[in-house]
XYZ file of C-alpha atoms in Angstrom:
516
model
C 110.225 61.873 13.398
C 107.134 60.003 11.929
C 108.511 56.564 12.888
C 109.717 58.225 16.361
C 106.291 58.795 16.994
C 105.289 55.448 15.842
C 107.699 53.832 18.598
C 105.706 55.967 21.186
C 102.861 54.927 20.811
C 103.845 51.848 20.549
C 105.184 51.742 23.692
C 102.200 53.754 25.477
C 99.777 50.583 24.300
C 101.964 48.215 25.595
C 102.645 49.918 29.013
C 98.590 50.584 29.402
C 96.818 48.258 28.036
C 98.216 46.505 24.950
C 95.972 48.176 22.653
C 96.787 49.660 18.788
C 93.767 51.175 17.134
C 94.497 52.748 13.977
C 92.264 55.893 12.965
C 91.298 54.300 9.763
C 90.445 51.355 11.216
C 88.603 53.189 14.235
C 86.331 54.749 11.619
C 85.343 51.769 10.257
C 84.536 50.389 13.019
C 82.759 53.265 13.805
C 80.722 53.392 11.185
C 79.652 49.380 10.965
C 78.881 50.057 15.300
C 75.988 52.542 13.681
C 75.006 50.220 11.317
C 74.607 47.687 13.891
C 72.881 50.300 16.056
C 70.572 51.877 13.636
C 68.912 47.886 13.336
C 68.248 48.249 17.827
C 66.754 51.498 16.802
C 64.092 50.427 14.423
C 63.381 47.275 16.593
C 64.458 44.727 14.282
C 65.622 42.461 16.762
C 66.677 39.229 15.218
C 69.005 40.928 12.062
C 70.883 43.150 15.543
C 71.447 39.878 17.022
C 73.162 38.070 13.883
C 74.837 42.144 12.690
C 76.553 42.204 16.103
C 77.395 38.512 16.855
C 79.112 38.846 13.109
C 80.687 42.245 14.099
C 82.080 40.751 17.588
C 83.564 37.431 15.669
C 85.412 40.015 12.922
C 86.306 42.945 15.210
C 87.371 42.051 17.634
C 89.806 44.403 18.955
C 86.935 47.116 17.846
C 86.615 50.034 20.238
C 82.864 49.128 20.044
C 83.369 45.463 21.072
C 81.509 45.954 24.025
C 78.957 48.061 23.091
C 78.086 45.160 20.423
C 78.871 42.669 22.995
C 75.875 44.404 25.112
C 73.687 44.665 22.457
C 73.982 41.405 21.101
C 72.457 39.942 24.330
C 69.937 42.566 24.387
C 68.614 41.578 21.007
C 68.965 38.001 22.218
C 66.167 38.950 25.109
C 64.624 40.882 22.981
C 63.641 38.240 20.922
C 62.677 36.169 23.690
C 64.494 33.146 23.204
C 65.039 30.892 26.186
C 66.030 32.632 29.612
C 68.797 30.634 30.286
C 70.243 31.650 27.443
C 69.381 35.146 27.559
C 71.452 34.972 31.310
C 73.933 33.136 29.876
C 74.898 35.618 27.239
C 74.887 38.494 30.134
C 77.318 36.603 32.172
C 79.479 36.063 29.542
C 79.359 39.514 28.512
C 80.069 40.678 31.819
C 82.478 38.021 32.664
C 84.549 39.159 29.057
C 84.356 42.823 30.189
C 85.135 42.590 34.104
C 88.899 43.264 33.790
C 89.309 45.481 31.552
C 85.976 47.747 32.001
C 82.930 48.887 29.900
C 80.607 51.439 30.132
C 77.997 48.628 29.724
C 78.983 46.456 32.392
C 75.876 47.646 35.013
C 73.418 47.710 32.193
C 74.144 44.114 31.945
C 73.965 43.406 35.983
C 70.381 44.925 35.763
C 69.207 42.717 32.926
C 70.830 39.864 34.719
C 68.708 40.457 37.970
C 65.539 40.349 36.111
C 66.327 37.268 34.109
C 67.190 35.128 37.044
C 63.950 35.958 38.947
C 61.758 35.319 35.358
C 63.881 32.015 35.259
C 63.049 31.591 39.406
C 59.419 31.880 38.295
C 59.516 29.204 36.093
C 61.272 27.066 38.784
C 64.299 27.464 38.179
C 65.703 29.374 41.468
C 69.312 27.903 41.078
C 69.928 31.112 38.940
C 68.990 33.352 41.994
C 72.444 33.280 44.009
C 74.458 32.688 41.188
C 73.801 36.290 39.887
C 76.566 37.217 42.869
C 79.199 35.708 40.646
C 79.027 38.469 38.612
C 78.807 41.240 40.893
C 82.086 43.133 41.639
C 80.399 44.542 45.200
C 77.340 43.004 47.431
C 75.335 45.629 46.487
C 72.638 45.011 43.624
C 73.297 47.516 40.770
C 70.011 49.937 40.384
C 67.471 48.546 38.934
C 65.281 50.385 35.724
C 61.340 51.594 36.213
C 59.329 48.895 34.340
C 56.096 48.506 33.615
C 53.924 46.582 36.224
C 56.626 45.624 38.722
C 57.534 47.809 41.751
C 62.031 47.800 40.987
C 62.571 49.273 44.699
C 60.749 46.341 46.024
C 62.519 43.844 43.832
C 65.994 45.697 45.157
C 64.787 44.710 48.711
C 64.131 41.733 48.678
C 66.892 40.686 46.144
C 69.184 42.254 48.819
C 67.609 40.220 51.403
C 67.187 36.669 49.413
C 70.661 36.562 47.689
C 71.978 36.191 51.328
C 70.215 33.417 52.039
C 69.961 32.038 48.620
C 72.695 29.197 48.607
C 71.854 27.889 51.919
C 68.523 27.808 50.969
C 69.455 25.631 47.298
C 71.610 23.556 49.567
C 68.670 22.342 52.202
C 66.369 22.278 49.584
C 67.993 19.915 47.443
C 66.186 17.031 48.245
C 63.029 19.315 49.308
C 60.216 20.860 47.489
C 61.884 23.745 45.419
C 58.599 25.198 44.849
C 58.541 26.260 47.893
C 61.795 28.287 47.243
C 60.287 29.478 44.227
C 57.462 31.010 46.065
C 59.609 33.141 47.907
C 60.414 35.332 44.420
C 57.645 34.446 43.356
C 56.040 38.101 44.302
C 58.477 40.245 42.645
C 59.233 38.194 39.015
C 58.785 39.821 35.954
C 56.429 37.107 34.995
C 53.821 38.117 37.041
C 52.025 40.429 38.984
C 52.655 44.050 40.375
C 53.898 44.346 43.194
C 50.698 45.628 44.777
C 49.903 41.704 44.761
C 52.330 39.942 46.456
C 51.280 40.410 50.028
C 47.669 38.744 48.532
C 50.173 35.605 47.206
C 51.954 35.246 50.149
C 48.595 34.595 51.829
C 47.782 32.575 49.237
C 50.769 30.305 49.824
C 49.737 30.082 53.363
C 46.153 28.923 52.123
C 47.287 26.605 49.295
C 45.443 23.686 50.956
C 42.236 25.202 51.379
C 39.314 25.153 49.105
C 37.643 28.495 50.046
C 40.821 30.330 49.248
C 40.197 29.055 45.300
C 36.284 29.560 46.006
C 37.093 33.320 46.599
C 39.076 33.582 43.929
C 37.049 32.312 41.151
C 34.047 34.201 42.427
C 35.828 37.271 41.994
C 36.853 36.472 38.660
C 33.581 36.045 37.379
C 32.281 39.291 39.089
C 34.454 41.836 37.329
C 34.764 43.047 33.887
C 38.385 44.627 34.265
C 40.091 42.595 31.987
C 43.414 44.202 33.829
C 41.657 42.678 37.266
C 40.760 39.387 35.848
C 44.126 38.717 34.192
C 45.751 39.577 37.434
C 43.198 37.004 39.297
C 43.726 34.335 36.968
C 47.554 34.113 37.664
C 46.952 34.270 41.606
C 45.000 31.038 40.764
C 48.451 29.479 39.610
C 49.301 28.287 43.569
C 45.094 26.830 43.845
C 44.756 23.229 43.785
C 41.809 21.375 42.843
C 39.530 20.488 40.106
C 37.451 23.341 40.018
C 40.260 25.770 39.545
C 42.016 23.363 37.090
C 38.659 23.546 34.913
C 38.181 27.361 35.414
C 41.751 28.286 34.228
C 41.313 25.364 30.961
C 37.897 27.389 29.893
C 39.925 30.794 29.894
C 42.844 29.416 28.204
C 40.578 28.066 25.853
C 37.495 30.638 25.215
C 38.618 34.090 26.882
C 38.421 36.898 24.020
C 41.348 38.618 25.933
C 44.722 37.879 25.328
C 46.534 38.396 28.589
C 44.091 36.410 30.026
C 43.975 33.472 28.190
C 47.764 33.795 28.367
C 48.369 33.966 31.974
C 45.401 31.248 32.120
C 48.189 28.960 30.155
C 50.606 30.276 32.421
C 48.814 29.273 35.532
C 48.356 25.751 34.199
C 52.149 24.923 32.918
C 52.772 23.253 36.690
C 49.942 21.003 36.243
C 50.006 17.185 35.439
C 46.285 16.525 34.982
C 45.685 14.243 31.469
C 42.921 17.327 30.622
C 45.793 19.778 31.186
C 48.599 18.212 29.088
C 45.987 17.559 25.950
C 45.289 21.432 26.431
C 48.997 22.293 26.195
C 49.877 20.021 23.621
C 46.575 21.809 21.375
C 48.602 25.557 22.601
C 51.896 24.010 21.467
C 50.304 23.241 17.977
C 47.706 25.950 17.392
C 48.363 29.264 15.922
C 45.433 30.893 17.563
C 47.501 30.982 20.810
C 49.591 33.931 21.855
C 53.335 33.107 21.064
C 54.304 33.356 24.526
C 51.557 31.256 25.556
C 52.915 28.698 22.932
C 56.417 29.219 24.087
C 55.464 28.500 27.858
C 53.694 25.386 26.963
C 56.763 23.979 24.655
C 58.806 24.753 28.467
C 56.946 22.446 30.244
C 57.503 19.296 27.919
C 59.870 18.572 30.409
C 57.367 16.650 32.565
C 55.762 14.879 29.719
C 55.910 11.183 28.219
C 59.123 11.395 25.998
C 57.727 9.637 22.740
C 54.410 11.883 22.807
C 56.783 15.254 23.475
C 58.541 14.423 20.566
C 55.997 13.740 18.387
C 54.325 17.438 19.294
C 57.834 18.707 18.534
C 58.445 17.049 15.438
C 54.443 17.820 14.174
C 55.413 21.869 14.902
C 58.224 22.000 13.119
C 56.776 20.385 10.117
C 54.305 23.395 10.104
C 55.152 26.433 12.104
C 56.500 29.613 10.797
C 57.371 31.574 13.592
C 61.108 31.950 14.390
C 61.000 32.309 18.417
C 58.950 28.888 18.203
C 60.740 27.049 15.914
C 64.100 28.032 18.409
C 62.219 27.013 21.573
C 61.180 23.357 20.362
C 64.557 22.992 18.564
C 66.544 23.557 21.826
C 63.622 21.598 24.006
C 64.786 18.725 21.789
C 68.251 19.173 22.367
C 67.424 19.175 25.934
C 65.846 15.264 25.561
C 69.320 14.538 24.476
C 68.106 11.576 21.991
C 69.399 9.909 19.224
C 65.417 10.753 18.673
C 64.866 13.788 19.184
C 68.036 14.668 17.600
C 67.263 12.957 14.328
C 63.884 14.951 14.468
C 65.849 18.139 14.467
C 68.310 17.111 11.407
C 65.004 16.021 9.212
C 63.197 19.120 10.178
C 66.139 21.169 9.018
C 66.792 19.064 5.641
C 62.534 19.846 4.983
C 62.423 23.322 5.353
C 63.691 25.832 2.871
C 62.977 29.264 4.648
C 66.558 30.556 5.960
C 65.806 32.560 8.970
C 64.100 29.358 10.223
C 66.874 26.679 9.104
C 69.046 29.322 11.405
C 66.566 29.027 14.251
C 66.824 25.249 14.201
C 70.436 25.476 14.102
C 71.587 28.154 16.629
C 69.890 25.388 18.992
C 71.921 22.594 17.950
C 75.073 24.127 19.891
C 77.116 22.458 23.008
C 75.942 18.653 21.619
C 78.604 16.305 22.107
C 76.758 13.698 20.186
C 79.241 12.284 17.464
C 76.051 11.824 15.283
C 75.837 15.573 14.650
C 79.213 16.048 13.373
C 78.496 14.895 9.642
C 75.433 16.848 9.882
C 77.192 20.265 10.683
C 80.479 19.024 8.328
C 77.648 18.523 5.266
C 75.964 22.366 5.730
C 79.333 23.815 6.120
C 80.750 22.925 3.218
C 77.411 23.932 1.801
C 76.153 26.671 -0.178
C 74.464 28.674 2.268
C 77.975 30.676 4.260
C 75.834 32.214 7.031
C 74.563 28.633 7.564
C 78.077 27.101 6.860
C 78.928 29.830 9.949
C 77.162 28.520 12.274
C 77.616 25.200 11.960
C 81.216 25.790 12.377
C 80.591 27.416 15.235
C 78.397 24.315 16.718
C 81.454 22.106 15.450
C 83.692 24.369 17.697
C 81.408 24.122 20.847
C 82.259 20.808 21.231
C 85.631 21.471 22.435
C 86.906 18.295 21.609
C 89.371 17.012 19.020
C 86.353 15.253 17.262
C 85.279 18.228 16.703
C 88.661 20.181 15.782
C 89.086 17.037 13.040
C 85.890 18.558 11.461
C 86.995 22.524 11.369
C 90.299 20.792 10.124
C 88.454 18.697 7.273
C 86.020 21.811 6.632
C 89.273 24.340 6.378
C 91.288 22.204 3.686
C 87.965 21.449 2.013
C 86.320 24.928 1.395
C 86.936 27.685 -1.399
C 85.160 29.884 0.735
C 87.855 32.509 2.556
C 84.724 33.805 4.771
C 84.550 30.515 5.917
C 87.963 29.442 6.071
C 88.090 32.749 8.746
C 85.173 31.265 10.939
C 87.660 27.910 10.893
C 90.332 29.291 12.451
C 87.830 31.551 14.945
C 86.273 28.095 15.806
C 89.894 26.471 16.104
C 90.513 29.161 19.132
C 86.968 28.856 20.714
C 87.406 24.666 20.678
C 90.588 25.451 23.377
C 92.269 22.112 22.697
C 95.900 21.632 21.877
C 95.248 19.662 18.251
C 93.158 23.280 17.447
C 96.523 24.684 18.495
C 98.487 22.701 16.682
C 96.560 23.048 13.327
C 96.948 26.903 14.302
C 100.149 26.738 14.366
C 101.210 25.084 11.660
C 98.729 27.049 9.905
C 100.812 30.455 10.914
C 104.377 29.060 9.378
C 102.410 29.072 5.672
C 99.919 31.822 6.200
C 101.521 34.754 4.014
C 97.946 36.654 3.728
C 98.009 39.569 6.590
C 93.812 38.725 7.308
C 94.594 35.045 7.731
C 97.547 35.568 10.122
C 95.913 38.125 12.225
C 92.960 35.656 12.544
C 95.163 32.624 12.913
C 97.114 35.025 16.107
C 93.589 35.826 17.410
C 92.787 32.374 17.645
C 95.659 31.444 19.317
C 95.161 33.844 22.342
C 91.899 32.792 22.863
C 92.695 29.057 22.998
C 93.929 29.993 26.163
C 96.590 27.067 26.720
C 100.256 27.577 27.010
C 100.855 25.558 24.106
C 99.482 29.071 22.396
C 102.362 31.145 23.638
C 105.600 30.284 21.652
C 103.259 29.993 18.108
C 102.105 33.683 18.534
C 105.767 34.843 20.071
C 107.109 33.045 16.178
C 104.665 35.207 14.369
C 105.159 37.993 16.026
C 108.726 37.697 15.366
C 108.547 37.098 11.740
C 106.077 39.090 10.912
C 106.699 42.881 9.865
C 102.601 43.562 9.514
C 101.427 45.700 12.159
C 98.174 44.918 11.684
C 99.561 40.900 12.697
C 101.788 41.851 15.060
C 98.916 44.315 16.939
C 97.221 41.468 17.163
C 100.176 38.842 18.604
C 100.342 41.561 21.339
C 96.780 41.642 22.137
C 96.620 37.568 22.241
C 99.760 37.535 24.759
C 97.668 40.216 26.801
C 94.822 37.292 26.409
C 97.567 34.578 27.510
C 99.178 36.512 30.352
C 98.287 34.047 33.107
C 101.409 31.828 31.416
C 105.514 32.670 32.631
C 106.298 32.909 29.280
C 103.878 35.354 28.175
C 104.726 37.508 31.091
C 108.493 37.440 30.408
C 108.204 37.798 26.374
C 105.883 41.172 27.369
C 108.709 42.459 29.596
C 111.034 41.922 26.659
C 109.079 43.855 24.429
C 108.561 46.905 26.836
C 112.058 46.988 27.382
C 112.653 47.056 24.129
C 110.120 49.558 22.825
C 110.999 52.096 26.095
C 114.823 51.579 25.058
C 113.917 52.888 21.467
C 112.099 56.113 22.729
């Protein structure tokens, strides 16, 4: 009767959704999910970030793979790394979820909304329309109440824009994007309430005229509302001229209020003016600067002389200990795409001995094709740091080239380290290249340890190439671990798009409903 009711079930997973969770297994999961969980409660955003990108990498077939999927990009923003990254982890969430449904799958549209129009803000409106792609239905989901910004108006005019928004990108290509950026301009999360945007849109009209920056500045030094003045300062961002350029450099510089001075830095990111860039470069550099100040400053490096951007990058990482800033000149780097800037990066890493900030450097290094890198990440993963050795693995896998699957290949045979001979074979799947299948599979026909296999299986299905499909149909066959063959069946869900994984699923529900 027991193994009756074994079949059954069996045959329930595989008609609805491929999916064997075991109650022992279900309450471990259950019980690292709260672990995970109890870190978002207390706020201690960088350990959820690495506790649920660890969890999602080792469980995943966990009933609580979304929720940590969700969270894991909501520690990401919460620790304000780049934007772009922040969206990009959303989309992927939502794009991993989209089939087969999570509770968390709106949650993640809202946060997506409001990260494209911070990213518009800082001029980079190509984000606007693609935030569509991930929408199952025109309609915006509802967005949350937040502080300072008016969400119905947002909803409004998101509505409104998104329908124009790739025509717009497409005439605008070889136009002035600001002016596209002016258009969200009123609603972003960056700045203002909402109570000010019909004051910027006439601002926008008056961009060219002097008194407009006159009026300004004479209310700014009239009031003592440090709310008022902070507000004022960033309406200053669209003013050209001297005047206002020497105004905003004198706040950023000497304001005792925070917000000020920081939306004074703010104002002047867009800026060219030699005065300007020697004021960002001191933000960059000096600790006495708010860290999103500092962070906003390291952003606009983009417009600067190469060799002097580099030099500001390489002098703060020689002497900064904040996490968030040591990430956001690390990946500006990696953005300069150097042989430079990259061997910054690797010396930086080699001359600092604090962990959580080697990591910072590192998560950064990530989708860098550069051969260069290779022995870099192949030297720390065979290492003696693992969580280190982890992510460099992980960088190796990004590439999604054979280079790189030679290096997981040399790193696998090379290591006594099982942890890391796991992340290996995750990597091998995530690199999607037929040598990474290969190695799997040949990996499979020696494998006799039941964690290996399953992971070796996983990997497979998420190479997602049909070279995949007959190496997990031979271990599902040969193997009489359910734990393995749970996991052959999930992988075949993963590689359904391929004849042969369609017809060896038929087989097995014919099978399974034949045995009931």
């Amino acid at each position: 009767m027991k193994k009756l009711s074994s079949r059954i079930r069996t045959a329930l997973a595989i008609v609805l959704s491929f999916s064997i969770v075991q109650a022992h297994a279900a309450e471990e999961d259950s019980s690292a999910y709260r672990q995970g969980y109890s870190l978002v409660i207390e706020q201690r955003w960088e350990e959820a970030q690495r506790y649920f990108s660890e969890f999602m990498d080792n469980r995943q077939g966990s009933e609580f793979a979304d929720d940590a999927g969700y969270w894991h990009c909501y520690s990401e923003e919460q620790i304000g790394n780049d934007a772009e990254t922040q969206f990009g982890c959303y989309g992927d969430f939502i794009e991993q979820w989209r089939e087969t449904g999570s509770n968390w799958l709106d949650d993640a549209r809202e946060r997506l909304v409001i990260i494209a129009h911070r990213l518009a803000s800082q001029g980079r409106p190509q984000f606007i329309p693609e935030v569509l792609d991930y929408m199952d239905r025109p309609e915006l989901p509802e967005l949350p109440d937040l502080p300072g910004i008016d969400a119905e108006r947002i909803r409004q005019q998101v509505e409104r824009g998104l329908a124009r928004a790739q025509d717009q990108l497409r005439a605008l290509e070889d136009q002035d994007w600001r002016a596209y950026v002016d258009h969200y301009r009123g609603f972003s999360p960056r700045t203002r309430r909402s109570v000010d945007s019909e004051l910027l849109g006439l601002l926008t009209a008056l961009r060219g005229n002097p008194r407009a920056g006159e009026i300004l500045v004479e209310r700014l030094n009239t009031t003592d509302d440090p709310q008022v003045k902070a507000r004022l300062v960033l309406m200053l961002e669209d003013i050209e001229g001297s005047e206002v350029t020497g105004v905003l450099i004198d706040l950023a510089r000497n304001s005792p209020d925070e917000a000020v001075r920081r939306n004074a830095v703010l104002a002047l990111l867009d800026r060219d003016d030699e005065e300007v860039v020697n004021l960002l470069r001191e933000i960059v550099l000096s600790p006495d600067y708010p860290v999103t100040a500092r962070s906003a400053a390291i952003s606009a490096m983009d417009d600067w002389d190469q060799t002097m951007a580099i030099r500001v990058l390489d002098e703060l990482l020689r002497s900064e200990t904040n996490t968030r800033l040591i990430g956001r000149a690390a990946r500006q780097l990696m953005e300069l795409d150097t042989d430079t800037a990259r061997g910054v990066l690797t010396q930086s890493y080699a001359g600092i001995s604090d962990s959580d900030l080697r990591r910072s450097i590192l998560d950064e290094m990530d989708d860098s094709r550069s051969p260069d890198l290779i022995g870099f990440f192949t030297e720390i993963a065979l290492g003696d740091n693992e969580t280190e050795a982890a992510v460099a693995v992980e960088n190796l896998a990004s590439r999604e080239d054979d280079m790189g699957v030679a290096a997981l290949d040399h790193i696998y045979n090379n290591t006594t380290s099982e942890r890391l001979r796991l992340a290996v074979i995750h990597g091998m799947g995530e690199s999607e290249t037929r040598q990474a299948v290969e190695f799997l599979r040949q990996l499979a026909t020696q494998a006799d340890d039941s964690e290996v296999l399953t992971a070796v299986v996983r990997g497979l299905g998420r190479a997602d190439l049909r070279e995949a499909v007959p190496a997990v149909i031979a271990v599902y066959r040969g193997s009489d671990d359910e734990a393995v063959r749970s996991e052959a069946v999930r992988s075949m869900r993963r590689l359904r798009e391929f004849p042969e994984a369609q017809e060896f699923m038929l087989e097995m529900l014919e099978q399974e409903l034949d045995a009931l």
